[in-house]
Amino acid sequence: MKKYLWFVGVFVVAFVALQLAAGLIMTMLYTPSFLLEGGTSLQSEVVFGEASLIPPVVLALLALGAAYFTTRLVAKKRLLHS
């Protein structure tokens, strides 16, 4: 049970860290377009739900790999120091 909780904890931390990093990168690379239609006013409709550059499934798989290898590394170090 202890190994399971350790794995889940590392997975959650890795997933949140990757989500934050992806959000920061996408925010830094975003360039808004201020094209005026008719030359008088800005667009009044907002478009939500555009696909991100990095799908959440890819981030979840990366976090899964990081959690797996981190828990294996910690387990090996515990065996060496025991």
PDB file of C-alpha atoms in Angstrom:
ATOM      1  CA  MET A   1       0.000   0.000   0.000  1.00  0.00           C
ATOM      2  CA  LYS A   2       2.887   2.337   0.793  1.00  0.00           C
ATOM      3  CA  LYS A   3       4.406   1.864  -2.678  1.00  0.00           C
ATOM      4  CA  TYR A   4       1.044   2.565  -4.276  1.00  0.00           C
ATOM      5  CA  LEU A   5       0.588   5.828  -2.373  1.00  0.00           C
ATOM      6  CA  TRP A   6       4.145   6.883  -3.186  1.00  0.00           C
ATOM      7  CA  PHE A   7       3.537   6.225  -6.905  1.00  0.00           C
ATOM      8  CA  VAL A   8       0.229   8.111  -6.925  1.00  0.00           C
ATOM      9  CA  GLY A   9       1.795  11.066  -5.095  1.00  0.00           C
ATOM     10  CA  VAL A  10       4.711  11.311  -7.509  1.00  0.00           C
ATOM     11  CA  PHE A  11       2.337  10.970 -10.474  1.00  0.00           C
ATOM     12  CA  VAL A  12       0.099  13.789  -9.237  1.00  0.00           C
ATOM     13  CA  VAL A  13       3.060  16.099  -8.585  1.00  0.00           C
ATOM     14  CA  ALA A  14       4.601  15.340 -11.990  1.00  0.00           C
ATOM     15  CA  PHE A  15       1.273  15.815 -13.799  1.00  0.00           C
ATOM     16  CA  VAL A  16       0.580  19.156 -12.114  1.00  0.00           C
ATOM     17  CA  ALA A  17       4.134  20.347 -12.811  1.00  0.00           C
ATOM     18  CA  LEU A  18       3.853  19.404 -16.490  1.00  0.00           C
ATOM     19  CA  GLN A  19       0.447  21.092 -16.784  1.00  0.00           C
ATOM     20  CA  LEU A  20       1.819  24.281 -15.223  1.00  0.00           C
ATOM     21  CA  ALA A  21       4.878  24.250 -17.481  1.00  0.00           C
ATOM     22  CA  ALA A  22       2.742  23.698 -20.589  1.00  0.00           C
ATOM     23  CA  GLY A  23       0.413  26.512 -19.537  1.00  0.00           C
ATOM     24  CA  LEU A  24       3.292  28.904 -18.967  1.00  0.00           C
ATOM     25  CA  ILE A  25       4.846  28.055 -22.330  1.00  0.00           C
ATOM     26  CA  MET A  26       1.552  28.455 -24.188  1.00  0.00           C
ATOM     27  CA  THR A  27       0.929  31.780 -22.417  1.00  0.00           C
ATOM     28  CA  MET A  28       4.390  33.052 -23.377  1.00  0.00           C
ATOM     29  CA  LEU A  29       3.927  32.021 -27.017  1.00  0.00           C
ATOM     30  CA  TYR A  30       0.390  33.410 -27.388  1.00  0.00           C
ATOM     31  CA  THR A  31      -0.025  36.421 -29.649  1.00  0.00           C
ATOM     32  CA  PRO A  32      -3.509  37.926 -29.745  1.00  0.00           C
ATOM     33  CA  SER A  33      -4.912  39.160 -33.025  1.00  0.00           C
ATOM     34  CA  PHE A  34      -6.543  42.579 -32.974  1.00  0.00           C
ATOM     35  CA  LEU A  35      -8.053  42.553 -36.441  1.00  0.00           C
ATOM     36  CA  LEU A  36     -10.858  45.063 -36.666  1.00  0.00           C
ATOM     37  CA  GLU A  37     -13.860  44.172 -38.805  1.00  0.00           C
ATOM     38  CA  GLY A  38     -15.409  47.224 -40.405  1.00  0.00           C
ATOM     39  CA  GLY A  39     -12.715  49.375 -38.848  1.00  0.00           C
ATOM     40  CA  THR A  40     -14.829  50.591 -35.910  1.00  0.00           C
ATOM     41  CA  SER A  41     -15.046  48.043 -33.106  1.00  0.00           C
ATOM     42  CA  LEU A  42     -13.473  44.923 -31.705  1.00  0.00           C
ATOM     43  CA  GLN A  43     -15.060  41.510 -32.097  1.00  0.00           C
ATOM     44  CA  SER A  44     -17.723  40.931 -29.437  1.00  0.00           C
ATOM     45  CA  GLU A  45     -17.731  37.110 -29.544  1.00  0.00           C
ATOM     46  CA  VAL A  46     -15.136  35.065 -27.714  1.00  0.00           C
ATOM     47  CA  VAL A  47     -14.121  31.619 -28.974  1.00  0.00           C
ATOM     48  CA  PHE A  48     -13.494  29.018 -26.278  1.00  0.00           C
ATOM     49  CA  GLY A  49     -12.413  25.413 -26.592  1.00  0.00           C
ATOM     50  CA  GLU A  50      -9.520  25.579 -29.000  1.00  0.00           C
ATOM     51  CA  ALA A  51      -7.240  22.534 -28.962  1.00  0.00           C
ATOM     52  CA  SER A  52      -3.968  22.956 -27.122  1.00  0.00           C
ATOM     53  CA  LEU A  53      -0.594  22.263 -28.680  1.00  0.00           C
ATOM     54  CA  ILE A  54       0.151  19.503 -26.161  1.00  0.00           C
ATOM     55  CA  PRO A  55      -2.763  17.114 -25.552  1.00  0.00           C
ATOM     56  CA  PRO A  56      -3.405  16.254 -21.891  1.00  0.00           C
ATOM     57  CA  VAL A  57      -2.977  12.555 -22.694  1.00  0.00           C
ATOM     58  CA  VAL A  58       0.652  13.178 -23.696  1.00  0.00           C
ATOM     59  CA  LEU A  59       1.274  15.055 -20.450  1.00  0.00           C
ATOM     60  CA  ALA A  60      -0.354  12.247 -18.482  1.00  0.00           C
ATOM     61  CA  LEU A  61       1.879   9.670 -20.170  1.00  0.00           C
ATOM     62  CA  LEU A  62       4.973  11.762 -19.468  1.00  0.00           C
ATOM     63  CA  ALA A  63       3.927  12.105 -15.825  1.00  0.00           C
ATOM     64  CA  LEU A  64       3.293   8.356 -15.656  1.00  0.00           C
ATOM     65  CA  GLY A  65       6.783   7.646 -16.953  1.00  0.00           C
ATOM     66  CA  ALA A  66       8.322  10.145 -14.540  1.00  0.00           C
ATOM     67  CA  ALA A  67       6.448   8.619 -11.616  1.00  0.00           C
ATOM     68  CA  TYR A  68       7.428   5.082 -12.599  1.00  0.00           C
ATOM     69  CA  PHE A  69      11.138   5.840 -12.971  1.00  0.00           C
ATOM     70  CA  THR A  70      11.228   8.031  -9.851  1.00  0.00           C
ATOM     71  CA  THR A  71       9.700   5.322  -7.671  1.00  0.00           C
ATOM     72  CA  ARG A  72      12.075   2.711  -9.126  1.00  0.00           C
ATOM     73  CA  LEU A  73      15.065   4.976  -8.473  1.00  0.00           C
ATOM     74  CA  VAL A  74      13.978   5.593  -4.883  1.00  0.00           C
ATOM     75  CA  ALA A  75      13.409   1.856  -4.346  1.00  0.00           C
ATOM     76  CA  LYS A  76      16.913   1.052  -5.635  1.00  0.00           C
ATOM     77  CA  LYS A  77      18.487   3.674  -3.385  1.00  0.00           C
ATOM     78  CA  ARG A  78      16.612   2.268  -0.371  1.00  0.00           C
ATOM     79  CA  LEU A  79      17.919  -1.227  -1.146  1.00  0.00           C
ATOM     80  CA  LEU A  80      21.492   0.033  -1.450  1.00  0.00           C
ATOM     81  CA  HIS A  81      21.352   1.932   1.850  1.00  0.00           C
ATOM     82  CA  SER A  82      19.641  -0.852   3.797  1.00  0.00           C
TER      83      SER A  82
END
